[in-house]
Amino acid sequence: MALSFSTTNKFLLNNQQILRSVLILSVRYKQRGHIADHLVEHHRQSALGKLKNGAAVDAFPPKDDTTKDLRTTPHDFKYVYPDFLPNPIPYLRDRILEKLERKDMFRRRQQIDIPEFYVGSILAVTSADPYAPNRRHRFVGICIQRERHGLKHQFTLRNIVDGLGVEISYELYNPTITKIEVLKLERRLDENLAYLRDAPPEYCTFPFDMEPVKLPPGAGVPLNTIQVPITSTHWQYKWERHDLKGILLPSLPRSVRKAAERFGEPWRQWDIMRQYRTEIHDDDKAEIYEDIEKHKEDLAQYRIDSKENVKITRARPKAAGRKAILDNSNRSNMSTSK
Amino acid sequence: MNRALQTVCTRLFTRPLLNLSSSSILPSTAVGINFIPCAWIRREKLTDQQMRLRYKKLHWHKFYDDKWVQRRGGGWDEKITPENVSFMQEMVYETYANKDSPLKDGPWQRGKFTIDPETIRTGVLGLKLGTLPQWDKRGRKFYVTLVQIIDNHVINYTPPEMINFRTLFTTRPLRRDLHGKVGMLVVGALSCDPRKFTRGYNGLFEQAGVPPKRKLTRFFITPNSAIKPGTPLYATHFRCGDYVDVQARSIDYGFQGVMRRYGFRGGPSDKYGSTKFHRKRGTIGSGRKHKVLPGTRMPGFMGNKLVMMKGLKIWRINTKYNVLYLMGPSVPGPNHGYIRIQDSTLYERKKMFTETNHPPFPTYYPDDNKSKSLDEELFADDIYRFDQPTLTLDDIQVAPLTAPRTAAKTAQKKK
């Protein structure tokens, strides 16, 4: 199954939310006052533009034609770093825009540790709140969806507080978020767990003082194959239509089941062009992952340097401590590169 | 409009005026043909609807305008061998590399930035890249539009004496008090191979000594901010924290109905038994007048016309890629659309410029800053930079929920 970019709420029957963007799927042929995408790149790299005292100075360094060994890009990086994926709408993409956006994202990732998590993991997010007693607001919940690309990347946490279901949507790169901890790292069978709203409350209740669950080093991300029963009488969306693996549907009338079969568009599994359109091009993948690797090296160096600075202020630096830090950094590099 | 005003003025001064008391309003039926009340002449400001009717017919439906100089040339298959093609490309590059730059004698003498006779600087021609979110120091999110300034050069300068305003301002009026006082600067963006264009078009760039440009635009400036043709323009022409006006051609939506075009509410769906009234306009008449009023809002072509947005703040400048970060996600136009950027003409924003505090005048020259190199990224004061630590908002004071009780209230309560 190709990775689905859940930028729109795909549970809505008429796709009401995306009416406006559907109209502007691409630039109209009669549109004036713009240039084609390939011409933009041509002008940024053209030799004529670089004449005359740097009119197009270093706009984009020329690409080396050496064939990149694409096997260095791990196949699952798009699941580990979904915020680095490009904009799913192709005509809204721009190379310089994405480059500058990624720069900001890496700078933010140096200030705060943004861990790897998936839909179905339990997170605790601490954000700065001037109205809270300690000026910090901590919320624990299960991640039910991860949306949008780049700096706009959001994730939603759900929990039941005092009998009331609460969902909070956080922007991953919001500078007021002070800490993101993963209390329990796991995956579920679906990419979107909005059906938990119609499930019994015990499936989304998590205590705020939950202890983090430690996984053995080198283990993969566990898959939770739990099947959540949908017991609510009124459903928010028609769950039977969306091919959700992680739910246990009650017995449905025959007409409903037939409609669900038709809605699923069973011929899509043979739609190669759609799969091609939704996947990211290898060149893009390689470019993004190059930047990520460089950032990881910078981060590891930054961590070592900062810890060494702390050591220097102490009277007697411990040799064992320094070794433990180096081992830790090596282990973290190994586990993240898996 | 000039003609009408002339005739009105001549009529005024040749016929005797009636005594008008300031408080009385003369009825139109009591006057003869020759009497024109003074109020009509002074009321040059047209209403929004009248302006729209007068200036809405812009020639946007033509594919390209050959009114001035024919632009497109070549385009046929000349059957050149690949070696010759690369040779031609090298020749083209070398002609422009070896051409004497008009700047070798140095730029023109710089004018002085004056406030009292106001100074208008050039603008710049950019390309819209897209939108990004940014945060301010209080943790509030806003969107910015990135605009890249690729390959801008000044092509031509016309002093005010040589400009004929009657021929120029047929579709958009320039301020009347500037007539005769502004010169015209032609700025071009995106250098191209001269073989794509006609000889006439290429001749426009002889004076500047630059390769012919894909897009030209003009800016009206005061003579003290004239720039020598051939000067490149950069993103640092503006400063962070300054405000700009932006003009661009908006997104083309095609033929649209009244609901999308003007935001009409339409009618109910079929669920409520509505018969054939879902997205219609409804009535077009007004009861008394036996005609459809001009300017009645109806379905038609939407978008693809010049739109201006005023007072956009510049939050960041990236000097390596010449990118401006402008406030707001709604800069008109599609991605990779041309944008004209100028200093803002809003009154409060113009007041911010003084003799000592003004943007680089007439433009940013890299030679000015040779002693210290320019930072790659420049920021406005109140934006959050991502290499700063997390915003803890500890210094923000929050008003208490209950207002503190005053002495008077306490006394009242005790009674």
Tab-separated table of N, CA and C in Angstrom, chain A residues 18-28 91, chain B residues 251-253 255-256 260 279 302:
chain	number	residue	atom	x	y	z
A	18	ILE	N	-11.914	19.935	0.649
A	18	ILE	CA	-10.913	20.192	-0.388
A	18	ILE	C	-11.546	20.726	-1.662
A	19	LEU	N	-12.757	21.283	-1.579
A	19	LEU	CA	-13.398	21.822	-2.781
A	19	LEU	C	-12.541	22.876	-3.452
A	20	ARG	N	-12.030	23.804	-2.632
A	20	ARG	CA	-11.304	24.918	-3.232
A	20	ARG	C	-10.013	24.440	-3.893
A	21	SER	N	-9.285	23.542	-3.211
A	21	SER	CA	-8.021	23.104	-3.796
A	21	SER	C	-8.265	22.205	-4.995
A	22	VAL	N	-9.431	21.532	-5.045
A	22	VAL	CA	-9.719	20.702	-6.208
A	22	VAL	C	-9.838	21.578	-7.448
A	23	LEU	N	-10.424	22.758	-7.275
A	23	LEU	CA	-10.551	23.660	-8.412
A	23	LEU	C	-9.195	24.096	-8.933
A	24	ILE	N	-8.235	24.239	-8.050
A	24	ILE	CA	-6.932	24.753	-8.462
A	24	ILE	C	-5.935	23.613	-8.462
A	25	LEU	N	-6.278	22.491	-9.100
A	25	LEU	CA	-5.374	21.355	-9.131
A	25	LEU	C	-4.093	21.673	-9.865
A	26	SER	N	-4.190	22.549	-10.839
A	26	SER	CA	-2.990	22.955	-11.556
A	26	SER	C	-3.228	24.349	-12.096
A	27	VAL	N	-2.160	24.973	-12.585
A	27	VAL	CA	-2.299	26.334	-13.091
A	27	VAL	C	-3.063	26.290	-14.404
A	28	ARG	N	-4.040	27.152	-14.536
A	28	ARG	CA	-4.830	27.174	-15.761
A	28	ARG	C	-3.958	27.572	-16.945
A	91	TYR	N	2.636	21.073	-8.199
A	91	TYR	CA	2.872	22.394	-8.773
A	91	TYR	C	3.085	23.443	-7.691
B	251	ILE	N	-4.552	34.604	-9.354
B	251	ILE	CA	-4.787	33.265	-9.894
B	251	ILE	C	-6.026	33.292	-10.783
B	252	ASP	N	-5.937	32.585	-11.889
B	252	ASP	CA	-7.038	32.536	-12.846
B	252	ASP	C	-7.988	31.418	-12.471
B	253	TYR	N	-9.233	31.770	-12.123
B	253	TYR	CA	-10.226	30.757	-11.793
B	253	TYR	C	-11.144	30.447	-12.957
B	255	PHE	N	-14.228	30.977	-15.713
B	255	PHE	CA	-15.606	31.455	-15.634
B	255	PHE	C	-16.229	30.873	-14.379
B	256	GLN	N	-16.597	31.740	-13.446
B	256	GLN	CA	-17.115	31.256	-12.178
B	256	GLN	C	-18.472	31.849	-11.901
B	260	ARG	N	-18.917	31.633	-5.936
B	260	ARG	CA	-17.478	31.617	-5.726
B	260	ARG	C	-16.889	32.988	-5.997
B	279	ARG	N	-27.549	27.646	-6.624
B	279	ARG	CA	-26.333	28.474	-6.730
B	279	ARG	C	-26.584	29.715	-7.566
B	302	MET	N	-13.105	35.204	-13.431
B	302	MET	CA	-12.628	35.579	-12.101
B	302	MET	C	-11.127	35.403	-12.020
